[in-house]
mmCIF file of C-alpha atoms and ligand atoms in Angstrom:
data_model
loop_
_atom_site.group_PDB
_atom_site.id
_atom_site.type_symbol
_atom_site.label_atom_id
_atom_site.label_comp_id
_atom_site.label_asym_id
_atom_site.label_seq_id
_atom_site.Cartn_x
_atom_site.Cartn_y
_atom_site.Cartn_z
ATOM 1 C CA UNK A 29 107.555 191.200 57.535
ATOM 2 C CA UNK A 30 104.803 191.661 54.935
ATOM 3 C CA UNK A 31 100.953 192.378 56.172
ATOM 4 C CA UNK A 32 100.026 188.576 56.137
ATOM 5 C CA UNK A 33 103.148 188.251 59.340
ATOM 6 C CA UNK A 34 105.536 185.994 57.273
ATOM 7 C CA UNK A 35 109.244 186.760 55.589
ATOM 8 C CA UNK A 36 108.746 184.094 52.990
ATOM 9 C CA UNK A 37 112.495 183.274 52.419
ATOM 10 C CA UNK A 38 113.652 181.935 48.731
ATOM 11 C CA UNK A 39 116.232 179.126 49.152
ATOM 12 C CA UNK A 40 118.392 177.983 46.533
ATOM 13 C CA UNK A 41 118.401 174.656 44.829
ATOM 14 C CA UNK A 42 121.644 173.626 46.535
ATOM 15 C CA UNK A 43 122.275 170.894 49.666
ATOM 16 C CA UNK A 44 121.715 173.350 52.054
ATOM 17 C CA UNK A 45 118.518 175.072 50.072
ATOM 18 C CA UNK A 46 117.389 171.299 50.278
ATOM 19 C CA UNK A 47 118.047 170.874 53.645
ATOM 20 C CA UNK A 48 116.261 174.193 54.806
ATOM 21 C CA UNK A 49 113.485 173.162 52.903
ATOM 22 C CA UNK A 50 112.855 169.710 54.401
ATOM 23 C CA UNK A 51 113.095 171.113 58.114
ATOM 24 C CA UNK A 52 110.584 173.657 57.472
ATOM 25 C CA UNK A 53 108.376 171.274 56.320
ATOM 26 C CA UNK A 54 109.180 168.906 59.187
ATOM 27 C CA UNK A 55 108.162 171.732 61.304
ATOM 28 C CA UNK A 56 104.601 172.032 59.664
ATOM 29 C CA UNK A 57 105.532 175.301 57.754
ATOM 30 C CA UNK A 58 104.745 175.882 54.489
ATOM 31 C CA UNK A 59 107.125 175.182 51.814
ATOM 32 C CA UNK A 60 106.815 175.793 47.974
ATOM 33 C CA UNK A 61 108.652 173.631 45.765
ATOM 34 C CA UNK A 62 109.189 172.660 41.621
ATOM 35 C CA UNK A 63 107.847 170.146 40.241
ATOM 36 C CA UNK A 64 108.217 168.724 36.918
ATOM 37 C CA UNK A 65 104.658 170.102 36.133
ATOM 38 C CA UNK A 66 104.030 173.029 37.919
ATOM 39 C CA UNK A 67 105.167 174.399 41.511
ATOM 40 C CA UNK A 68 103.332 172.921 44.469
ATOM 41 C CA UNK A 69 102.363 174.363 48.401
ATOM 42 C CA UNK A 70 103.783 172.154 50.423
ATOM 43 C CA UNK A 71 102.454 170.624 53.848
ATOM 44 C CA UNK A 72 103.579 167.925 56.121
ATOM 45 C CA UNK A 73 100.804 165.508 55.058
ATOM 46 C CA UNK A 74 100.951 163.833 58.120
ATOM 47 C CA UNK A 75 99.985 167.016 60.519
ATOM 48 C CA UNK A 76 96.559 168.769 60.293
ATOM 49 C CA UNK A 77 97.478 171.983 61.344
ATOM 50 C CA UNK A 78 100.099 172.113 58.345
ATOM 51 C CA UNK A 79 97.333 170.975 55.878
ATOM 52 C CA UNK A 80 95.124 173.029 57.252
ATOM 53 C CA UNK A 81 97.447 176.198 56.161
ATOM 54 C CA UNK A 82 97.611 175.388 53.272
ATOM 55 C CA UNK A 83 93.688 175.854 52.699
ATOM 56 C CA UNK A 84 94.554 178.633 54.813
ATOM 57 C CA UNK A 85 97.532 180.357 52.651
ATOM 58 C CA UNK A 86 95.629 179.698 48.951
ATOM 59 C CA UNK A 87 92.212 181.015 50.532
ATOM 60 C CA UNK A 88 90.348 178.572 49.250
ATOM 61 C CA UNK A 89 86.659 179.029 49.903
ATOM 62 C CA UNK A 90 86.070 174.651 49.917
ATOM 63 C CA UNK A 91 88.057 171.769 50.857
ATOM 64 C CA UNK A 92 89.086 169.239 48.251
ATOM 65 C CA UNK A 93 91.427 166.765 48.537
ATOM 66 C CA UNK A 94 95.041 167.249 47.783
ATOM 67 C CA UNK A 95 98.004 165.421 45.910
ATOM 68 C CA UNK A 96 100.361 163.435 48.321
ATOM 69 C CA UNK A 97 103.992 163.635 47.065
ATOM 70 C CA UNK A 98 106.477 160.840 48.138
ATOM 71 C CA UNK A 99 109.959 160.180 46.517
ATOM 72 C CA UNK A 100 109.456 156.222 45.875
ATOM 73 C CA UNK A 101 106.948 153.394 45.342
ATOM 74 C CA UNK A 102 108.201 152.023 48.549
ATOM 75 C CA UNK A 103 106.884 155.406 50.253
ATOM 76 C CA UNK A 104 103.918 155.004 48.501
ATOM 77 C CA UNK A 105 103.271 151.418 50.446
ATOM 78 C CA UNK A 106 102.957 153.821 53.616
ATOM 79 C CA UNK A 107 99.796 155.224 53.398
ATOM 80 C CA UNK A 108 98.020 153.704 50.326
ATOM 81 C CA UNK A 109 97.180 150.074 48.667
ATOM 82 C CA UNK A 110 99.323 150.213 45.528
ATOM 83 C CA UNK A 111 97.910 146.900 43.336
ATOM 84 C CA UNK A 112 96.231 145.642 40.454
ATOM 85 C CA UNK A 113 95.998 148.445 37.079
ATOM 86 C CA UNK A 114 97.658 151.303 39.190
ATOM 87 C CA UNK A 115 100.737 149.490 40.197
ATOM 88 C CA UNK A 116 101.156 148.575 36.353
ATOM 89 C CA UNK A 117 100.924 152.564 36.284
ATOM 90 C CA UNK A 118 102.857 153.082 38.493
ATOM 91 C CA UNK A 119 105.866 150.978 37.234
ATOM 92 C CA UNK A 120 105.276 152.403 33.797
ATOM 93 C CA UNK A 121 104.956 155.690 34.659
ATOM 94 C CA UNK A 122 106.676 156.915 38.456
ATOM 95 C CA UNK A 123 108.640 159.184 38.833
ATOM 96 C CA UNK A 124 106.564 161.151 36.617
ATOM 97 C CA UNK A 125 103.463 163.773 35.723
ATOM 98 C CA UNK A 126 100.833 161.298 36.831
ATOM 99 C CA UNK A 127 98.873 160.947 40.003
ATOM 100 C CA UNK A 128 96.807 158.213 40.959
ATOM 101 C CA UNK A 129 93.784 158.277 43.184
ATOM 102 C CA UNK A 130 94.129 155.003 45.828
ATOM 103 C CA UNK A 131 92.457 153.216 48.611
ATOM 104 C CA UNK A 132 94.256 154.935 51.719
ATOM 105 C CA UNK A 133 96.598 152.499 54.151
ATOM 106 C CA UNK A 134 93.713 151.122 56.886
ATOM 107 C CA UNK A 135 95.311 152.712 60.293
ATOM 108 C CA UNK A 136 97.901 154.991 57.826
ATOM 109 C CA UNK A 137 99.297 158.094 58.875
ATOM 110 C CA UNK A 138 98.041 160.536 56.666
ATOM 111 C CA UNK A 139 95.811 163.660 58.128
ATOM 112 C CA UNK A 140 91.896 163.036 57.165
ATOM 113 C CA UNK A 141 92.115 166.657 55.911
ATOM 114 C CA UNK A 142 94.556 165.542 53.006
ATOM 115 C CA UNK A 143 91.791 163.149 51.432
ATOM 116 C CA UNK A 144 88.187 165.847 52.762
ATOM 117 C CA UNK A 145 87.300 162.914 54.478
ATOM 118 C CA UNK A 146 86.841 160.032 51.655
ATOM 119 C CA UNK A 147 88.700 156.574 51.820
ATOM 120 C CA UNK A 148 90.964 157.306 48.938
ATOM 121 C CA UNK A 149 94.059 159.713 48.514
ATOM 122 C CA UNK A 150 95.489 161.116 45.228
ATOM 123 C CA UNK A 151 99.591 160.247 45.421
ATOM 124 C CA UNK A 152 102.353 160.961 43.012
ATOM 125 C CA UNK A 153 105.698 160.693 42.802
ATOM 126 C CA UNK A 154 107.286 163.498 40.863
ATOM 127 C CA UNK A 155 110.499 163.609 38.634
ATOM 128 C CA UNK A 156 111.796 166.736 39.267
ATOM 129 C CA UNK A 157 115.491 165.845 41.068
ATOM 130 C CA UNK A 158 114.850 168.954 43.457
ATOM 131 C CA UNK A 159 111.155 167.487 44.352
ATOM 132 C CA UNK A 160 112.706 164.031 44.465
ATOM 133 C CA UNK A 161 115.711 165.493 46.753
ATOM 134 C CA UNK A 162 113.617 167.767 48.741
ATOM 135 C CA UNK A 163 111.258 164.266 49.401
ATOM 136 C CA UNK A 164 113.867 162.065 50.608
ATOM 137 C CA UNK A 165 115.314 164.574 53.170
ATOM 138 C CA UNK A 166 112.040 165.587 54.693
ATOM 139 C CA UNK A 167 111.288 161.464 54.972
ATOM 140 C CA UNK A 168 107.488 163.013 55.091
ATOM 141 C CA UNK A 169 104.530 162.741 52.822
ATOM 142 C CA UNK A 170 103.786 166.238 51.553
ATOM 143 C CA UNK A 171 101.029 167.228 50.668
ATOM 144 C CA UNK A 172 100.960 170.095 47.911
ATOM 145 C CA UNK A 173 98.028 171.605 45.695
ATOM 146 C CA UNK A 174 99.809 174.073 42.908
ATOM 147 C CA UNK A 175 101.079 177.274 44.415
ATOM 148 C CA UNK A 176 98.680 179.808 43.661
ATOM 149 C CA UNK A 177 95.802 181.443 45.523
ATOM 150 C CA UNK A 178 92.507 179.798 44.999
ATOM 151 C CA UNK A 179 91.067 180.908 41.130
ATOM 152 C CA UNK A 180 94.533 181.864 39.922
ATOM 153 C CA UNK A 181 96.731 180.161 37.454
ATOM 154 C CA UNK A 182 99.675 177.511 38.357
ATOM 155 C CA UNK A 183 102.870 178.922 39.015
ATOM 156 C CA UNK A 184 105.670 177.680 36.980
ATOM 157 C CA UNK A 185 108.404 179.744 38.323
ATOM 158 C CA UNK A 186 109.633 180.772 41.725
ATOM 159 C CA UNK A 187 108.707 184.280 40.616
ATOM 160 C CA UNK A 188 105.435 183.426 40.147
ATOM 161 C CA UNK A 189 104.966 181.553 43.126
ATOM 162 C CA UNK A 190 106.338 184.667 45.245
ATOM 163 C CA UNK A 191 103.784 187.032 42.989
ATOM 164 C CA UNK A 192 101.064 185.150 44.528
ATOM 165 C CA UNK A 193 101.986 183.694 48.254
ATOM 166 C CA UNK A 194 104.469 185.699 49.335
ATOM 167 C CA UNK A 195 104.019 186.783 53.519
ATOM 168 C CA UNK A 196 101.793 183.466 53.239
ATOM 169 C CA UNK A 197 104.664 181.023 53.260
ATOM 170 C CA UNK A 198 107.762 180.042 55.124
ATOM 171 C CA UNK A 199 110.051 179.802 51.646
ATOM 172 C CA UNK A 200 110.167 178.598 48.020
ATOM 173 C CA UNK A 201 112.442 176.585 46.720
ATOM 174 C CA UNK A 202 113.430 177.865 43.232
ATOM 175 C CA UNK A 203 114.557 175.372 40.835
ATOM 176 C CA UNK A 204 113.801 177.619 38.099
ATOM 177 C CA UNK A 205 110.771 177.138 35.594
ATOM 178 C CA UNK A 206 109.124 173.644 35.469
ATOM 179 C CA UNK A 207 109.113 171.710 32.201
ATOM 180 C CA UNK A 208 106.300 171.083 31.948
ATOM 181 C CA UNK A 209 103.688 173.826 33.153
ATOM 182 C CA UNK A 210 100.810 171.807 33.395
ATOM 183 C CA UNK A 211 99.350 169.564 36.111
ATOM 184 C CA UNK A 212 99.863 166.062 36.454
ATOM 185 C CA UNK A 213 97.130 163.464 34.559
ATOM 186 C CA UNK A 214 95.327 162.062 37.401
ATOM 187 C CA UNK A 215 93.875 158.517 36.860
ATOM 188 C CA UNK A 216 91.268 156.845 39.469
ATOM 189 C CA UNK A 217 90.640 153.202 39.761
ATOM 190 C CA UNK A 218 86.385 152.152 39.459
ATOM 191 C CA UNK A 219 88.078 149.704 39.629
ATOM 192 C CA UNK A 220 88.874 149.999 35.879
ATOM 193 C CA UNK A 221 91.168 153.088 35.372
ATOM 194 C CA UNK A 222 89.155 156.114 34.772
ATOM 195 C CA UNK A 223 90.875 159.544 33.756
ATOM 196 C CA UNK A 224 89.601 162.078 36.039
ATOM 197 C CA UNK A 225 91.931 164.934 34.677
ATOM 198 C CA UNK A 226 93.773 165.070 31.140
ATOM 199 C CA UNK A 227 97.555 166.711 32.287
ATOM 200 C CA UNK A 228 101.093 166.227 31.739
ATOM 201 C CA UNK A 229 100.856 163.099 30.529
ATOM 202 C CA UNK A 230 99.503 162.073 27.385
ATOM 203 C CA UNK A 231 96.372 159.663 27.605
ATOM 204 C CA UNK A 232 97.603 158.287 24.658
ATOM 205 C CA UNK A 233 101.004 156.830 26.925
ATOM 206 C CA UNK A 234 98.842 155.964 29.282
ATOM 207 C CA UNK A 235 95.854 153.779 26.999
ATOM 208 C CA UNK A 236 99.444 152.327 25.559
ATOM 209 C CA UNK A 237 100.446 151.027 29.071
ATOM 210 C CA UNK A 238 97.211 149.430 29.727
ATOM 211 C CA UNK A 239 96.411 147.915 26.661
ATOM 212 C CA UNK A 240 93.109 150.241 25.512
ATOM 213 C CA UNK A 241 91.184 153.247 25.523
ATOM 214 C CA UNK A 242 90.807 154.405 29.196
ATOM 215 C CA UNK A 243 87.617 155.725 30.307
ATOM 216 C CA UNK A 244 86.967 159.707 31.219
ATOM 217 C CA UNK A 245 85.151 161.474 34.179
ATOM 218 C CA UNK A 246 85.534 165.039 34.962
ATOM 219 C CA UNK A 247 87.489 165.014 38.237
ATOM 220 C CA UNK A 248 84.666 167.879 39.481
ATOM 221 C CA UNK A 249 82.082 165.243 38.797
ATOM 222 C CA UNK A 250 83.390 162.805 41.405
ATOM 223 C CA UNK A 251 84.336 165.046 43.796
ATOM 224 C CA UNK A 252 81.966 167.909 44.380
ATOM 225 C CA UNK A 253 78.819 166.115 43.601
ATOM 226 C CA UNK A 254 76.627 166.565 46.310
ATOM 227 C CA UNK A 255 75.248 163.240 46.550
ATOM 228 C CA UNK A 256 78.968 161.747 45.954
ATOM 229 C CA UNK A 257 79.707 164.343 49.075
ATOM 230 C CA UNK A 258 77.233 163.206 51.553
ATOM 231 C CA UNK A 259 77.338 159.313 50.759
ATOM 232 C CA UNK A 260 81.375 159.818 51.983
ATOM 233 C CA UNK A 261 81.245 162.912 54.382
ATOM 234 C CA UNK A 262 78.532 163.368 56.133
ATOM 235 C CA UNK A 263 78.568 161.702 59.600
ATOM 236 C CA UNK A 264 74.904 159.249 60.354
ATOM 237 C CA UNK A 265 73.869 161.362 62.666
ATOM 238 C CA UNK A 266 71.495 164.166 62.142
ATOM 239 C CA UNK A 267 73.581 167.540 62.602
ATOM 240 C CA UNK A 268 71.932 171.132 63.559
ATOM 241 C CA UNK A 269 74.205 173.923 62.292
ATOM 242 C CA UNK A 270 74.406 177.383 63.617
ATOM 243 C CA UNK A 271 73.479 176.077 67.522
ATOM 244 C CA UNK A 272 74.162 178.647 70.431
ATOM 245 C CA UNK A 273 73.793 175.651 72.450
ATOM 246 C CA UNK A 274 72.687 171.962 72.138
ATOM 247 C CA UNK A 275 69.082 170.945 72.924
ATOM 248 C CA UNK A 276 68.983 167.867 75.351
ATOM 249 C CA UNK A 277 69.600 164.532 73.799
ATOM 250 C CA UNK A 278 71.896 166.612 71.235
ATOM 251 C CA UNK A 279 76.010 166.135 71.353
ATOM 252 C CA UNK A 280 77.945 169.641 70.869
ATOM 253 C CA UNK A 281 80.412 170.133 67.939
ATOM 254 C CA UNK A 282 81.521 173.424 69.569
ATOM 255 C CA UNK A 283 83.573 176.759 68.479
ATOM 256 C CA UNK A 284 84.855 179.404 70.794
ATOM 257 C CA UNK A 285 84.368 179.793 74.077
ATOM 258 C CA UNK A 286 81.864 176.846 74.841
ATOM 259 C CA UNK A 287 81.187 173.850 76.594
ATOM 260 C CA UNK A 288 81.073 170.966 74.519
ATOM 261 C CA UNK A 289 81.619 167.319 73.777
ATOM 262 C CA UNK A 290 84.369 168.203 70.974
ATOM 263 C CA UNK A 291 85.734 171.821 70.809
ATOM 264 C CA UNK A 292 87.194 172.454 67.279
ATOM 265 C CA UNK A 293 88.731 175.354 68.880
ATOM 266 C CA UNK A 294 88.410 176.414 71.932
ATOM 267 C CA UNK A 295 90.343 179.709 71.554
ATOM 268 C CA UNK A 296 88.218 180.820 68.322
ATOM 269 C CA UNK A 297 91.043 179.711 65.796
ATOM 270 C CA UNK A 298 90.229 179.002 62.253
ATOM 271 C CA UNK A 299 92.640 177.377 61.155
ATOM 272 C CA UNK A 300 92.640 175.148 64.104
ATOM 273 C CA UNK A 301 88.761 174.868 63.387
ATOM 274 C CA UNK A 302 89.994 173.366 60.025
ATOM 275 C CA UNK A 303 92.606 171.060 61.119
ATOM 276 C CA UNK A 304 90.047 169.402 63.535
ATOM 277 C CA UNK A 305 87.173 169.704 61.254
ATOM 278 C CA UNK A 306 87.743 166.050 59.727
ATOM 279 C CA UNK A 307 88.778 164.000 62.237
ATOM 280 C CA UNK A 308 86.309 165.622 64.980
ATOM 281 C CA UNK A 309 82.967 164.763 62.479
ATOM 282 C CA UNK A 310 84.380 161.122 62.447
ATOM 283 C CA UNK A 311 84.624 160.606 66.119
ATOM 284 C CA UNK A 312 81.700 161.740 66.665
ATOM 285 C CA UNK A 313 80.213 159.240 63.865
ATOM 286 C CA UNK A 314 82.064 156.399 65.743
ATOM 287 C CA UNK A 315 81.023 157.342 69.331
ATOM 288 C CA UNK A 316 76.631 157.275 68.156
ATOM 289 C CA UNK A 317 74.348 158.347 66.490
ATOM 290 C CA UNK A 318 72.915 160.961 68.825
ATOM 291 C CA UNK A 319 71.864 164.304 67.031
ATOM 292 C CA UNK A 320 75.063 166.567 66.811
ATOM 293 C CA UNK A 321 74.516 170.639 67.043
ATOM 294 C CA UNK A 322 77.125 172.810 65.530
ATOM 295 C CA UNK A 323 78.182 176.666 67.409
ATOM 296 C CA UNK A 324 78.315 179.076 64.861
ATOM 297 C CA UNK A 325 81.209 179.666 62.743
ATOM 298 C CA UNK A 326 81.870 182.860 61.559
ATOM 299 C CA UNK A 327 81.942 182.916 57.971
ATOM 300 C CA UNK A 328 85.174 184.462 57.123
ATOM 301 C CA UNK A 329 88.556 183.223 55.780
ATOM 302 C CA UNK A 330 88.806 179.802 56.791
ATOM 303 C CA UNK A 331 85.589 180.032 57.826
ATOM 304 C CA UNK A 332 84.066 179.571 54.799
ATOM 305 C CA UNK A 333 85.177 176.499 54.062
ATOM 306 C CA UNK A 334 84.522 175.157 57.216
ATOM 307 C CA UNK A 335 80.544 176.297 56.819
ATOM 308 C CA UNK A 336 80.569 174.952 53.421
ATOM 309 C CA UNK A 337 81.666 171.680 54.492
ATOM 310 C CA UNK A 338 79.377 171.476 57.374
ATOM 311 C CA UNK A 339 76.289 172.549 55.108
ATOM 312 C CA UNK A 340 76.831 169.350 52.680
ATOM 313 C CA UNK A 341 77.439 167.220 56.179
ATOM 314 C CA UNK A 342 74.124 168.547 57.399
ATOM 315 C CA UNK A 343 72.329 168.412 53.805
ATOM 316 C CA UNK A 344 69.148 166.352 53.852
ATOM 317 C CA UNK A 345 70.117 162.226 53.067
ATOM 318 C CA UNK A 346 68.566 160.123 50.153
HETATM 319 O O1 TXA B 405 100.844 168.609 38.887
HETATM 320 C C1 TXA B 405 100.128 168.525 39.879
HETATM 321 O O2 TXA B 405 99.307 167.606 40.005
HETATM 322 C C2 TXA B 405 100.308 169.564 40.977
HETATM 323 C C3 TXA B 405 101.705 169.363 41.543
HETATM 324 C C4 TXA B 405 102.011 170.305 42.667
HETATM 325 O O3 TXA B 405 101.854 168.019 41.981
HETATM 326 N N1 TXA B 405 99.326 169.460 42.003
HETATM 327 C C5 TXA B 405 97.992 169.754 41.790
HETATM 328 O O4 TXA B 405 97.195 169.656 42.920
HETATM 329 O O5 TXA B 405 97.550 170.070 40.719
HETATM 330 P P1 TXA B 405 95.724 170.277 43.027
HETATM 331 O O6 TXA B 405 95.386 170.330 44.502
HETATM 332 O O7 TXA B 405 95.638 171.563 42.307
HETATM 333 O O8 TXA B 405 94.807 169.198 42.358
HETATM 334 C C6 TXA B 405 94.349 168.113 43.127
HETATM 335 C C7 TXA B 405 93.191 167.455 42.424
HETATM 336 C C8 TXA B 405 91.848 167.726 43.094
HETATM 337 O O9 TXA B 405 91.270 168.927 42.717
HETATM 338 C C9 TXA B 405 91.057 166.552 42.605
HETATM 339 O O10 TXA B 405 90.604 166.815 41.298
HETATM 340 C C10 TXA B 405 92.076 165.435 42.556
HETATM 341 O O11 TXA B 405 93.325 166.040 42.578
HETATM 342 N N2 TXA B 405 92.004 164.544 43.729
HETATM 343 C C11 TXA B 405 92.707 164.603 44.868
HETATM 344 N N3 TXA B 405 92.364 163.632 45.723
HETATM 345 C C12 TXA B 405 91.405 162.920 45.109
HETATM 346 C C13 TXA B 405 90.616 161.779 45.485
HETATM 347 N N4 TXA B 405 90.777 161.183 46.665
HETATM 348 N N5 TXA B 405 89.704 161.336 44.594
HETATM 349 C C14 TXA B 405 89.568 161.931 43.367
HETATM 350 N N6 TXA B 405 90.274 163.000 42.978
HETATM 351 C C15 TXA B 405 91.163 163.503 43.828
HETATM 352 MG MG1 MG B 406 95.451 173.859 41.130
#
């Protein structure tokens, strides 16, 4: 047992390494595994508490959203709108290093923490036979940011997937080092294709594919703009942060030991903070637009990305 409580346990890239793999990940543990670019943490994307881990595991200070991995195009059909540009991308260029950022299935089954709370998700499906194998026996979107703690580099061997995460994660599945060793392109749809990051495949394949140059946003820019933030996360309703209790005419969001109209953990748990976080601020959007007060959260491990999350919810509106 290392200091963070888990034996993270290497499994080979054989049938029953494979196997092993895909049950773990079934289960909601965490599971490392190669891709063609670089290795990715990987989550049943379907379960919040496993996504939540894995914000959890890389200590990442923010939530942004994460890559969905699925073995086919057919899988793909499950929890996003494949048409138009991308699925002329998609035919051109899956299984491969690209990702593509699409509308998310209406009533899919995907966890809101996968996609931070906007209507698209970011989906690929990856080469790498072990990936491909790994997907088809977990029959699971996973959902898997590279391996490495937040602000390190991408892992392209099992090695350095253990350097980083080991005690953090159930296993890693070594398929030795990726080809690769660079994240995949991602393209989004405005609705003309726009590259949001240059990766493992060349923009020149892809402006081949479709004809003509393809346009270029920094992926940051979309995402972590504030105003970008707010317009897609931030529930209607005013929200008080920091509340020890909620003022009449106010809703609770609560933390801890409280009494409140949604608990996001009753029991003080982070993690299971985080894995409520999303879909809590939406029902409470849905159910009115009374004012919502927050509890405090402490501002520690997951913590911290909970706050920051709640401070761009509760951001002044233009
Ligand atoms: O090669 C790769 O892409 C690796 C392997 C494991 O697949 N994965 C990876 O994931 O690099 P990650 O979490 O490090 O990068 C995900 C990035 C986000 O930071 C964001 O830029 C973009 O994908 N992204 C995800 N969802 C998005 C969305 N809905 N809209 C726009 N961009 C999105
Ligand atoms: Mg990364």
């Amino acid at each position: 047992m290392s200091a963070d409580g888990l034996d993270t346990e290497i499994l080979s890239a054989d049938i029953a390494g494979v196997a092993g793999a895909a049950e773990l990940l079934r289960a909601g543990a965490l599971v490392s595994f190669p891709t063609e670019t670089v290795y990715g943490l990987g989550a049943d994307a379907t379960n919040d508490h496993a996504v939540a881990r894995i914000f959890d595991a890389k200590g990442r200070p923010h939530f942004n959203p994460l890559i969905v991995h699925v073995p086919s195009l057919e899988a793909v059909s499950e929890i996003a709108v494949l048409s138009g540009p991308a699925l002329d991308l998609a035919q051109a260029f899956w299984p491969g290093p690209l990702t593509l950022v699409l509308p998310l299935k209406p009533g899919g089954p995907l966890s809101a923490l996968v996609s931070a709370g906007l209507p698209t998700v970011a989906v690929r499906v990856p080469a790498h036979p072990l990936a491909q194998k790994l997907l088809e026996a977990a029959g699971i979107p996973v959902a898997a940011p590279s391996a490495n703690p937040s602000g390190r580099i991408s892992p392209s061997t099992a090695q350095h997937v253990l350097d980083g995460l080991s005690g953090r994660i159930a296993a890693v599945l070594d398929g030795g080092p990726c080809e690769v060793g660079l994240e995949s392109t991602i393209v989004g749809f405005d609705p003309a294709p726009v590259l949001l990051r240059p990766g493992g495949l060349p923009v020149e394949a892809l402006e081949a594919a479709l004809g003509g140059a393809i346009a270029v946003r920094q992926a940051s820019a979309g995402i972590t703009a504030p105003g970008q933030l707010s317009s897609h996360y931030a529930p209607n309703a005013q929200m008080r942060l920091n509340a020890d209790e909620a003022r009449p005419g106010e809703r609770l969001l609560g933390f801890g030991h409280v009494e409140a109209d949604l608990n996001l953990s009753p029991s003080g748990d982070l993690v299971e903070a985080a894995a409520n976080l999303f879909r809590y601020l939406h029902q409470l959007d849905i159910e009115g637009d009374a004012p919502i007060a927050v509890s405090p959260i402490p501002d520690h491990g997951m913590g911290r990305a909970i706050n920051d999350r709640l401070r761009r919810a509760a951001a002044p509106r233009n």
